[in-house]
Amino acid sequence: MKYFIKTFGCQMNVHDSEKLAGMLENLGYVSTNTVNDADVIVFNTCCIRDGVEQKILGNIGALKKLKKKNPNLIIAICGCMTQAEGRDKLIFEKFPFVDIIFGTHNIHLLKDYITKFNESRKKIDDVWEKENGIYENIDIVRDNMFSNGWVNINYGCNNFCSYCIVPYVRGRERSRQMSDIIAEVKSLVDSGYRYVTLLGQNVNSYGNDIDDSDVNFANLLKKVAEIPGDFKIKFMTSHPKDLSQQVVDTIKSNDKICKCIHLPIQSGSNAILKSMNRKYTREHYFSLIKMIRDAIPDAYISTDIIVGFPGETEKDFMDTYNLVKEVRFDGVFAFMFSRRSGTVADKMENQIDESVKKDRIHALLQLSKQITKEKNKEIVGKTVSVMAIKNENNECITQTDSGKTVVVNAQLKENVFYNVKIIKFINNKLYAELV
Ligand code: SAH
Ligand code: SF4
Ligand code: F3S
């Protein structure tokens, strides 16, 4: 019996899918990459923007013919989209061939749902309104051996940015115990993982819900970095309102911690930031960039931006554009504002035309592309740490901590870190030689 899982959305979902896979393998299913071969299909969904929801609905629709061919096929839909209000009813109405729907708070029950469905062949609709703690001891079947192991540190979000659906579909912030996190990282390192990525919607608020002042993100980073072994630590996402000097100093003083910080600004306009409920200003953001670069001059800083938030004027947008130009981010992820029902921004007046959003995102992406090109030229001559991925012909394809591909003119041991010197940048590709 075979299972096929399709994941939409962010790293949270990618990692949740590894837990779903663990439960299915416990039941004796084996994985397949071909949806047509599967006896169980699970879609782990996202609802961050309308575009992704529409795509998912299209993808579910396409499963109809598979169910027709194989009436024993089990189709289960879970994740953030099914957790959003009314979506379970909508999916069952539109797609009566779906068998099981559950939400984000009860993914640990997939095993029970499959067993129950196999016995009764009765549809299951189980979306919990409230989160109910943290579930440890779920077997995890990880996707990418060696390259990266995901480790949850906190679940949910308390920030209620006015555009965002995540707090509604992921519940309030809950931090895992430090001892559980450390034990998980240790076991990953012992089994050969070279990167671990600590995951939270806002890693900087790790421990706020635990009554012990020693339980905070800086201390967690320190403890994880003390684990022996040849591995590196990444983390995401950092909220600008909570990033502290203590965290930056910890990143600076530990070789094991990657110097990569994803720090979403969302907008460069103070009026829009206020309306987004982000709780920081453009000036504060600049001071964080200075704090990071003073401590770690070569830090890789990336960001998320939303264009076309309700009420965004041309001047507001130019504030964002000019901020990007000034900060010179290493990576920019830009999105057009999408109305999410139930959020504050959905009810705001002055919604922006799609054509204006398109023009703005286009301008931002052009700028960001230009900056990336300049930055790639600037690193020629510098020495960077890379991990060898794959030998090809007489070269080795490697990756920097931030995920940039670098071609090295030597055969290297795969899954091992090397220091290399960047020698040229041509046709958007970086080339290096071994140091
Ligand atoms: N917890 C993370 C973000 C998770 S969502 C943080 O606070 O940074 C990932 C990104 O999706 C956000 O940073 C934001 O840029 C974008 N996003 C969220 N809601 C959106 C919406 N309604 N429309 C467009 N983009 C949105
Ligand atoms: Fe959404 Fe804001 Fe929470 Fe990030 S911090 S998940 S953008 S509400
Ligand atoms: Fe992630 Fe999408 Fe949910 S971005 S938290 S999978 S809504």
Short mmCIF file of C-alpha atoms and ligand atoms in Angstrom, two decimals:
data_model
loop_
_atom_site.label_atom_id
_atom_site.label_comp_id
_atom_site.label_asym_id
_atom_site.label_seq_id
_atom_site.Cartn_x
_atom_site.Cartn_y
_atom_site.Cartn_z
CA MET A 1 0.00 0.00 0.00
CA LYS A 2 1.39 3.39 -1.01
CA TYR A 3 0.93 6.98 0.12
CA PHE A 4 1.45 10.28 -1.66
CA ILE A 5 1.62 13.61 0.21
CA LYS A 6 1.47 16.97 -1.54
CA THR A 7 2.51 19.97 0.52
CA PHE A 8 1.54 23.60 -0.10
CA GLY A 9 2.80 26.63 1.84
CA CYS A 10 5.69 27.27 4.18
CA GLN A 11 8.32 25.27 6.06
CA MET A 12 5.84 24.61 8.89
CA ASN A 13 3.76 22.60 6.48
CA VAL A 14 6.79 20.94 4.91
CA HIS A 15 7.77 19.70 8.35
CA ASP A 16 4.20 18.74 9.33
CA SER A 17 4.11 16.61 6.20
CA GLU A 18 7.17 14.73 7.47
CA LYS A 19 5.12 13.87 10.57
CA LEU A 20 2.15 12.81 8.42
CA ALA A 21 4.55 10.56 6.48
CA GLY A 22 5.81 9.10 9.77
CA MET A 23 2.30 8.13 10.81
CA LEU A 24 1.47 6.58 7.44
CA GLU A 25 4.68 4.52 7.52
CA ASN A 26 3.75 3.36 11.04
CA LEU A 27 0.58 1.99 9.48
CA GLY A 28 2.66 0.08 6.91
CA TYR A 29 2.27 2.40 3.92
CA VAL A 30 5.30 3.16 1.74
CA SER A 31 5.91 6.41 -0.05
CA THR A 32 5.41 6.95 -3.79
CA ASN A 33 6.24 9.96 -5.94
CA THR A 34 3.53 9.06 -8.44
CA VAL A 35 0.08 10.20 -7.43
CA ASN A 36 -1.54 7.63 -9.78
CA ASP A 37 0.00 4.75 -7.77
CA ALA A 38 -1.17 5.93 -4.36
CA ASP A 39 -3.69 4.18 -2.09
CA VAL A 40 -3.74 7.19 0.24
CA ILE A 41 -3.38 10.78 -0.96
CA VAL A 42 -2.91 13.57 1.57
CA PHE A 43 -2.93 17.27 0.62
CA ASN A 44 -1.39 19.45 3.33
CA THR A 45 -2.78 22.88 2.45
CA CYS A 46 -2.04 26.60 2.89
CA CYS A 47 -4.29 29.66 2.83
CA ILE A 48 -1.86 32.56 3.18
CA ARG A 49 -3.11 34.15 -0.07
CA ASP A 50 -6.13 33.57 -2.28
CA GLY A 51 -3.94 32.45 -5.18
CA VAL A 52 -2.66 29.42 -3.29
CA GLU A 53 -6.19 28.45 -2.19
CA GLN A 54 -7.45 28.55 -5.78
CA LYS A 55 -4.52 26.43 -6.91
CA ILE A 56 -5.22 23.86 -4.19
CA LEU A 57 -8.92 23.67 -5.10
CA GLY A 58 -7.88 23.03 -8.71
CA ASN A 59 -5.50 20.30 -7.57
CA ILE A 60 -8.17 18.61 -5.44
CA GLY A 61 -10.57 18.70 -8.40
CA ALA A 62 -8.02 16.83 -10.49
CA LEU A 63 -8.16 13.87 -8.05
CA LYS A 64 -11.72 12.99 -9.12
CA LYS A 65 -10.60 10.79 -12.00
CA LEU A 66 -8.21 8.84 -9.75
CA LYS A 67 -11.00 8.08 -7.30
CA LYS A 68 -13.16 6.90 -10.22
CA LYS A 69 -10.44 4.51 -11.35
CA ASN A 70 -9.78 3.25 -7.83
CA PRO A 71 -12.78 3.51 -5.49
CA ASN A 72 -10.62 2.21 -2.59
CA LEU A 73 -8.36 5.26 -2.80
CA ILE A 74 -8.42 7.38 0.38
CA ILE A 75 -8.23 11.16 -0.10
CA ALA A 76 -7.44 13.27 2.97
CA ILE A 77 -7.11 17.08 3.10
CA CYS A 78 -5.56 18.88 6.06
CA GLY A 79 -3.50 21.97 6.96
CA CYS A 80 -4.10 25.69 7.24
CA MET A 81 -6.75 25.94 4.53
CA THR A 82 -9.02 23.29 6.05
CA GLN A 83 -8.53 25.01 9.42
CA ALA A 84 -9.90 28.30 8.01
CA GLU A 85 -13.58 28.95 8.63
CA GLY A 86 -16.04 27.06 6.46
CA ARG A 87 -13.47 25.45 4.16
CA ASP A 88 -14.24 21.88 5.28
CA LYS A 89 -17.88 22.27 4.25
CA LEU A 90 -16.87 23.96 1.00
CA ILE A 91 -14.44 21.17 0.08
CA PHE A 92 -16.92 18.38 0.85
CA GLU A 93 -19.61 20.20 -1.16
CA LYS A 94 -17.42 20.86 -4.19
CA PHE A 95 -15.54 17.56 -4.07
CA PRO A 96 -17.75 14.76 -2.67
CA PHE A 97 -14.98 12.24 -3.44
CA VAL A 98 -12.85 13.61 -0.56
CA ASP A 99 -12.92 11.19 2.41
CA ILE A 100 -11.16 12.83 5.35
CA ILE A 101 -10.71 16.46 6.40
CA PHE A 102 -8.82 17.56 9.50
CA GLY A 103 -7.10 20.77 10.62
CA THR A 104 -3.74 21.97 11.91
CA HIS A 105 -4.39 21.19 15.58
CA ASN A 106 -4.95 17.49 15.14
CA ILE A 107 -2.44 16.29 12.57
CA HIS A 108 -1.19 13.81 15.20
CA LEU A 109 -4.44 11.86 14.67
CA LEU A 110 -3.95 10.95 11.00
CA LYS A 111 -3.22 7.35 11.97
CA ASP A 112 -6.57 7.06 13.79
CA TYR A 113 -8.44 8.70 10.92
CA ILE A 114 -7.03 6.26 8.35
CA THR A 115 -7.72 3.24 10.56
CA LYS A 116 -11.26 4.41 11.28
CA PHE A 117 -11.97 5.17 7.64
CA ASN A 118 -10.64 1.78 6.54
CA GLU A 119 -13.06 0.11 8.96
CA SER A 120 -16.21 2.16 8.33
CA ARG A 121 -15.68 3.88 4.94
CA LYS A 122 -17.55 6.81 6.52
CA LYS A 123 -16.42 10.38 5.81
CA ILE A 124 -14.48 12.11 8.58
CA ASP A 125 -14.69 15.87 9.19
CA ASP A 126 -12.67 16.81 12.27
CA VAL A 127 -11.43 20.41 12.47
CA TRP A 128 -10.73 21.55 16.02
CA GLU A 129 -11.60 25.09 16.99
CA LYS A 130 -8.89 25.46 19.59
CA GLU A 131 -5.32 24.24 19.77
CA ASN A 132 -4.72 21.69 22.42
CA GLY A 133 -1.04 21.68 23.35
CA ILE A 134 2.05 20.20 21.83
CA TYR A 135 2.43 16.62 20.64
CA GLU A 136 5.85 15.04 21.08
CA ASN A 137 6.90 11.52 20.08
CA ILE A 138 5.50 11.52 16.57
CA ASP A 139 7.72 9.52 14.23
CA ILE A 140 9.12 11.77 11.53
CA VAL A 141 10.08 10.60 8.07
CA ARG A 142 12.40 13.36 6.90
CA ASP A 143 12.58 14.38 3.29
CA ASN A 144 16.14 15.42 2.76
CA MET A 145 18.68 13.30 4.57
CA PHE A 146 21.84 15.27 5.42
CA SER A 147 20.94 18.55 3.85
CA ASN A 148 18.48 19.91 6.41
CA GLY A 149 16.42 18.77 9.37
CA TRP A 150 13.49 20.95 10.47
CA VAL A 151 12.93 21.38 14.19
CA ASN A 152 9.85 23.14 15.59
CA ILE A 153 10.62 25.46 18.48
CA ASN A 154 7.34 27.32 18.81
CA TYR A 155 3.95 26.81 17.22
CA GLY A 156 1.26 29.38 16.42
CA CYS A 157 1.39 33.16 16.55
CA ASN A 158 0.12 35.92 18.85
CA ASN A 159 0.86 38.89 16.66
CA PHE A 160 -2.29 39.34 14.58
CA CYS A 161 -0.73 41.40 11.82
CA SER A 162 -3.87 42.86 10.27
CA TYR A 163 -3.44 41.12 6.90
CA CYS A 164 -2.52 37.67 8.17
CA ILE A 165 -4.56 34.49 8.56
CA VAL A 166 -1.84 32.50 10.38
CA PRO A 167 -2.93 33.26 13.99
CA TYR A 168 -6.46 32.11 13.10
CA VAL A 169 -5.37 28.83 11.54
CA ARG A 170 -2.35 27.99 13.72
CA GLY A 171 -3.62 29.14 17.12
CA ARG A 172 -1.75 30.93 19.92
CA GLU A 173 1.98 30.76 20.50
CA ARG A 174 3.19 27.59 22.27
CA SER A 175 6.89 26.93 22.90
CA ARG A 176 8.36 23.45 23.07
CA GLN A 177 10.48 22.56 26.09
CA MET A 178 14.17 23.30 25.54
CA SER A 179 15.09 19.74 26.54
CA ASP A 180 12.84 18.29 23.79
CA ILE A 181 14.34 20.61 21.17
CA ILE A 182 17.90 19.79 22.20
CA ALA A 183 17.23 16.05 22.21
CA GLU A 184 15.79 16.29 18.69
CA VAL A 185 18.75 18.30 17.36
CA LYS A 186 21.18 15.83 18.98
CA SER A 187 19.53 12.91 17.28
CA LEU A 188 19.62 14.71 13.92
CA VAL A 189 23.32 15.48 14.31
CA ASP A 190 24.01 11.89 15.36
CA SER A 191 22.35 10.61 12.23
CA GLY A 192 24.43 12.84 9.99
CA TYR A 193 22.42 16.01 9.37
CA ARG A 194 24.60 18.97 8.41
CA TYR A 195 21.97 21.67 8.89
CA VAL A 196 19.17 21.99 11.40
CA THR A 197 16.62 24.76 10.97
CA LEU A 198 14.75 25.97 14.05
CA LEU A 199 11.20 26.82 13.05
CA GLY A 200 8.69 29.28 14.45
CA GLN A 201 6.42 32.03 13.06
CA ASN A 202 8.40 34.31 15.34
CA VAL A 203 11.46 32.55 16.76
CA ASN A 204 12.39 35.62 18.81
CA SER A 205 9.40 35.13 21.07
CA TYR A 206 10.45 31.56 21.86
CA GLY A 207 9.87 30.92 25.58
CA ASN A 208 7.57 33.90 26.24
CA ASP A 209 4.90 31.45 27.35
CA ILE A 210 7.25 29.48 29.63
CA ASP A 211 7.64 30.76 33.19
CA ASP A 212 11.46 30.72 33.31
CA SER A 213 13.51 33.72 32.23
CA ASP A 214 16.36 31.45 31.07
CA VAL A 215 14.10 29.99 28.41
CA ASN A 216 14.53 32.47 25.56
CA PHE A 217 15.72 32.36 21.96
CA ALA A 218 19.28 33.56 22.61
CA ASN A 219 19.80 30.87 25.26
CA LEU A 220 18.22 28.22 23.08
CA LEU A 221 20.60 29.13 20.23
CA LYS A 222 23.54 28.96 22.63
CA LYS A 223 22.53 25.53 23.96
CA VAL A 224 21.93 24.13 20.48
CA ALA A 225 25.32 25.45 19.34
CA GLU A 226 26.98 23.60 22.25
CA ILE A 227 25.88 20.24 20.84
CA PRO A 228 29.03 18.51 19.55
CA GLY A 229 29.28 17.64 15.84
CA ASP A 230 29.98 19.10 12.43
CA PHE A 231 26.67 20.84 11.75
CA LYS A 232 25.18 24.31 11.34
CA ILE A 233 22.10 26.01 12.70
CA LYS A 234 19.57 28.08 10.79
CA PHE A 235 16.34 29.61 12.08
CA MET A 236 13.24 31.36 10.79
CA THR A 237 11.36 33.70 11.04
CA SER A 238 12.55 36.72 13.05
CA HIS A 239 9.99 39.43 13.81
CA PRO A 240 11.63 42.89 13.83
CA LYS A 241 9.75 43.92 16.96
CA ASP A 242 11.49 41.21 19.03
CA LEU A 243 14.99 40.83 17.56
CA SER A 244 17.46 41.69 20.34
CA GLN A 245 21.14 42.58 20.63
CA GLN A 246 21.52 39.44 22.75
CA VAL A 247 20.34 37.25 19.86
CA VAL A 248 22.59 39.05 17.36
CA ASP A 249 25.59 38.67 19.70
CA THR A 250 24.85 34.97 20.09
CA ILE A 251 24.75 34.52 16.30
CA LYS A 252 28.00 36.45 15.97
CA SER A 253 29.92 34.47 18.56
CA ASN A 254 28.99 30.94 17.47
CA ASP A 255 30.57 29.48 14.35
CA LYS A 256 27.84 26.87 14.16
CA ILE A 257 25.11 29.48 13.72
CA CYS A 258 24.60 30.58 10.10
CA LYS A 259 24.89 34.32 9.58
CA CYS A 260 21.55 34.42 7.76
CA ILE A 261 18.64 36.42 9.12
CA HIS A 262 15.22 36.51 7.51
CA LEU A 263 13.70 39.73 8.85
CA PRO A 264 10.40 40.58 7.14
CA ILE A 265 9.83 44.34 6.90
CA GLN A 266 6.46 44.05 5.05
CA SER A 267 6.40 47.81 4.31
CA GLY A 268 8.78 50.75 4.49
CA SER A 269 6.02 53.23 5.29
CA ASN A 270 5.29 54.03 8.93
CA ALA A 271 1.61 54.67 8.21
CA ILE A 272 1.23 51.28 6.54
CA LEU A 273 3.27 49.50 9.23
CA LYS A 274 0.90 50.94 11.81
CA SER A 275 -2.14 49.86 9.86
CA MET A 276 -0.56 46.38 9.48
CA ASN A 277 -0.17 46.21 13.28
CA ARG A 278 3.52 45.36 12.95
CA LYS A 279 4.53 47.32 16.10
CA TYR A 280 7.78 48.82 14.78
CA THR A 281 8.75 51.76 12.61
CA ARG A 282 10.95 52.15 9.57
CA GLU A 283 13.51 53.89 11.82
CA HIS A 284 13.57 50.94 14.22
CA TYR A 285 14.06 48.58 11.28
CA PHE A 286 17.05 50.62 10.06
CA SER A 287 18.51 50.49 13.58
CA LEU A 288 18.20 46.66 13.53
CA ILE A 289 20.00 46.46 10.20
CA LYS A 290 22.78 48.60 11.66
CA MET A 291 22.90 46.45 14.79
CA ILE A 292 23.24 43.29 12.68
CA ARG A 293 25.83 44.72 10.27
CA ASP A 294 27.91 46.30 13.03
CA ALA A 295 28.20 42.89 14.67
CA ILE A 296 28.27 40.71 11.52
CA PRO A 297 29.33 42.75 8.47
CA ASP A 298 28.76 39.86 6.03
CA ALA A 299 25.37 38.82 7.41
CA TYR A 300 22.92 37.60 4.76
CA ILE A 301 19.71 39.55 5.35
CA SER A 302 16.49 38.71 3.53
CA THR A 303 12.98 40.07 3.85
CA ASP A 304 9.29 39.73 2.97
CA ILE A 305 7.29 42.62 1.54
CA ILE A 306 3.60 43.08 0.85
CA VAL A 307 2.65 45.56 -1.87
CA GLY A 308 -0.81 47.04 -2.33
CA PHE A 309 -1.89 46.89 1.31
CA PRO A 310 -5.18 48.87 1.71
CA GLY A 311 -4.49 52.62 1.59
CA GLU A 312 -0.93 52.23 0.24
CA THR A 313 -0.23 55.45 -1.69
CA GLU A 314 2.48 55.94 -4.29
CA LYS A 315 4.51 57.69 -1.58
CA ASP A 316 4.05 54.76 0.84
CA PHE A 317 5.23 52.40 -1.85
CA MET A 318 8.25 54.59 -2.64
CA ASP A 319 9.15 54.48 1.07
CA THR A 320 9.33 50.70 0.72
CA TYR A 321 11.19 50.89 -2.59
CA ASN A 322 13.76 53.31 -1.21
CA LEU A 323 14.22 51.27 1.95
CA VAL A 324 15.01 48.20 -0.14
CA LYS A 325 17.48 50.28 -2.15
CA GLU A 326 19.16 51.55 0.99
CA VAL A 327 19.30 48.27 2.94
CA ARG A 328 20.34 46.28 -0.15
CA PHE A 329 18.81 43.01 0.98
CA ASP A 330 20.36 39.72 -0.06
CA GLY A 331 16.92 38.34 -0.80
CA VAL A 332 13.46 39.89 -1.22
CA PHE A 333 10.22 37.89 -1.21
CA ALA A 334 7.49 40.22 -2.42
CA PHE A 335 3.76 39.48 -2.42
CA MET A 336 0.66 41.31 -3.62
CA PHE A 337 -1.75 41.90 -0.74
CA SER A 338 -4.50 39.30 -0.73
CA ARG A 339 -7.74 39.75 1.24
CA ARG A 340 -8.20 37.03 3.84
CA SER A 341 -11.68 36.85 5.31
CA GLY A 342 -11.73 37.19 9.09
CA THR A 343 -8.70 39.50 9.17
CA VAL A 344 -8.85 43.22 10.00
CA ALA A 345 -7.32 44.32 6.66
CA ASP A 346 -10.05 42.51 4.72
CA LYS A 347 -12.57 45.02 6.03
CA MET A 348 -10.45 48.10 5.36
CA GLU A 349 -11.53 50.69 2.83
CA ASN A 350 -9.21 51.90 0.08
CA GLN A 351 -8.40 48.46 -1.30
CA ILE A 352 -5.81 48.82 -4.07
CA ASP A 353 -6.39 47.87 -7.72
CA GLU A 354 -4.76 44.65 -8.88
CA SER A 355 -3.07 46.51 -11.76
CA VAL A 356 -1.39 48.90 -9.30
CA LYS A 357 -0.24 45.95 -7.17
CA LYS A 358 1.22 44.32 -10.27
CA ASP A 359 3.16 47.45 -11.24
CA ARG A 360 4.53 47.81 -7.72
CA ILE A 361 5.61 44.21 -7.31
CA HIS A 362 7.23 44.33 -10.73
CA ALA A 363 9.24 47.44 -9.79
CA LEU A 364 10.37 45.88 -6.52
CA LEU A 365 11.42 42.62 -8.10
CA GLN A 366 13.40 44.47 -10.79
CA LEU A 367 15.22 46.40 -8.08
CA SER A 368 15.88 43.30 -6.03
CA LYS A 369 17.23 41.44 -9.07
CA GLN A 370 19.60 44.32 -9.77
CA ILE A 371 20.85 44.32 -6.15
CA THR A 372 21.39 40.55 -6.16
CA LYS A 373 23.45 40.86 -9.35
CA GLU A 374 25.61 43.60 -7.83
CA LYS A 375 26.06 41.62 -4.64
CA ASN A 376 27.09 38.50 -6.52
CA LYS A 377 29.76 40.57 -8.27
CA GLU A 378 30.92 41.94 -4.92
CA ILE A 379 31.57 38.51 -3.42
CA VAL A 380 34.07 37.63 -6.15
CA GLY A 381 37.42 37.29 -4.35
CA LYS A 382 35.83 36.41 -1.00
CA THR A 383 36.08 33.11 0.85
CA VAL A 384 32.80 31.45 1.82
CA SER A 385 31.72 28.21 3.45
CA VAL A 386 29.78 25.82 1.23
CA MET A 387 28.39 22.32 1.50
CA ALA A 388 29.17 19.92 -1.31
CA ILE A 389 25.96 18.60 -2.85
CA LYS A 390 26.84 16.67 -6.00
CA ASN A 391 29.87 15.95 -8.16
CA GLU A 392 29.25 16.45 -11.87
CA ASN A 393 31.88 16.00 -14.58
CA ASN A 394 34.99 17.59 -13.10
CA GLU A 395 33.10 20.02 -10.91
CA CYS A 396 31.14 19.93 -7.70
CA ILE A 397 27.82 21.71 -7.20
CA THR A 398 27.82 23.25 -3.73
CA GLN A 399 25.61 25.55 -1.71
CA THR A 400 26.31 28.43 0.66
CA ASP A 401 24.52 28.63 4.04
CA SER A 402 22.02 30.99 2.43
CA GLY A 403 21.28 28.56 -0.39
CA LYS A 404 23.26 30.16 -3.23
CA THR A 405 24.63 27.63 -5.72
CA VAL A 406 28.40 27.73 -6.23
CA VAL A 407 30.23 25.59 -8.80
CA VAL A 408 33.64 24.45 -7.50
CA ASN A 409 36.34 23.24 -9.91
CA ALA A 410 37.18 20.08 -7.95
CA GLN A 411 35.68 16.76 -6.91
CA LEU A 412 34.55 17.05 -3.27
CA LYS A 413 33.13 14.71 -0.65
CA GLU A 414 29.38 15.09 -0.70
CA ASN A 415 27.63 16.44 2.43
CA VAL A 416 30.84 17.95 3.78
CA PHE A 417 31.55 21.65 4.44
CA TYR A 418 34.41 23.34 2.56
CA ASN A 419 35.85 26.84 2.42
CA VAL A 420 36.02 28.07 -1.16
CA LYS A 421 37.13 31.27 -2.83
CA ILE A 422 34.68 32.79 -5.31
CA ILE A 423 36.61 33.43 -8.53
CA LYS A 424 33.97 34.59 -10.99
CA PHE A 425 30.31 35.38 -11.58
CA ILE A 426 29.04 34.74 -15.08
CA ASN A 427 25.52 34.28 -16.44
CA ASN A 428 24.09 34.50 -12.94
CA LYS A 429 26.30 31.63 -11.73
CA LEU A 430 29.03 31.73 -9.10
CA TYR A 431 32.26 29.79 -9.61
CA ALA A 432 34.87 29.03 -6.95
CA GLU A 433 38.08 27.19 -6.19
CA LEU A 434 39.02 25.22 -3.11
CA VAL A 435 40.92 27.17 -0.45
N1 SAH B 1 5.61 34.64 10.56
C1 SAH B 1 6.21 35.21 9.45
C2 SAH B 1 5.40 35.22 8.18
C3 SAH B 1 4.58 34.07 7.79
S1 SAH B 1 3.62 34.34 6.36
C4 SAH B 1 6.51 36.67 9.77
O1 SAH B 1 5.88 37.26 10.60
O2 SAH B 1 7.35 37.21 9.11
C5 SAH B 1 4.84 34.63 5.11
C6 SAH B 1 4.69 35.93 4.39
O3 SAH B 1 3.49 35.95 3.65
C7 SAH B 1 4.58 37.16 5.28
O4 SAH B 1 5.83 37.61 5.72
C8 SAH B 1 3.91 38.15 4.38
O5 SAH B 1 4.84 38.90 3.63
C9 SAH B 1 3.10 37.28 3.43
N2 SAH B 1 1.66 37.40 3.68
C10 SAH B 1 0.98 37.07 4.80
N3 SAH B 1 -0.33 37.37 4.67
C11 SAH B 1 -0.49 37.92 3.44
C12 SAH B 1 -1.60 38.44 2.71
N4 SAH B 1 -2.82 38.49 3.23
N5 SAH B 1 -1.38 38.91 1.46
C13 SAH B 1 -0.15 38.90 0.92
N6 SAH B 1 0.93 38.41 1.55
C14 SAH B 1 0.78 37.93 2.80
FE1 SF4 B 2 1.34 36.44 10.35
FE2 SF4 B 2 2.33 38.51 11.61
FE3 SF4 B 2 2.16 36.17 12.87
FE4 SF4 B 2 3.91 36.49 10.93
S1 SF4 B 2 3.91 37.58 12.88
S2 SF4 B 2 2.53 34.77 11.19
S3 SF4 B 2 2.86 37.86 9.51
S4 SF4 B 2 0.45 37.43 12.18
FE1 F3S B 3 2.44 28.40 6.36
FE2 F3S B 3 0.49 28.83 4.63
FE3 F3S B 3 -0.05 27.93 6.99
S1 F3S B 3 2.30 30.05 4.87
S2 F3S B 3 1.51 28.64 8.37
S3 F3S B 3 1.14 26.90 5.43
S4 F3S B 3 -1.19 29.48 5.90
#
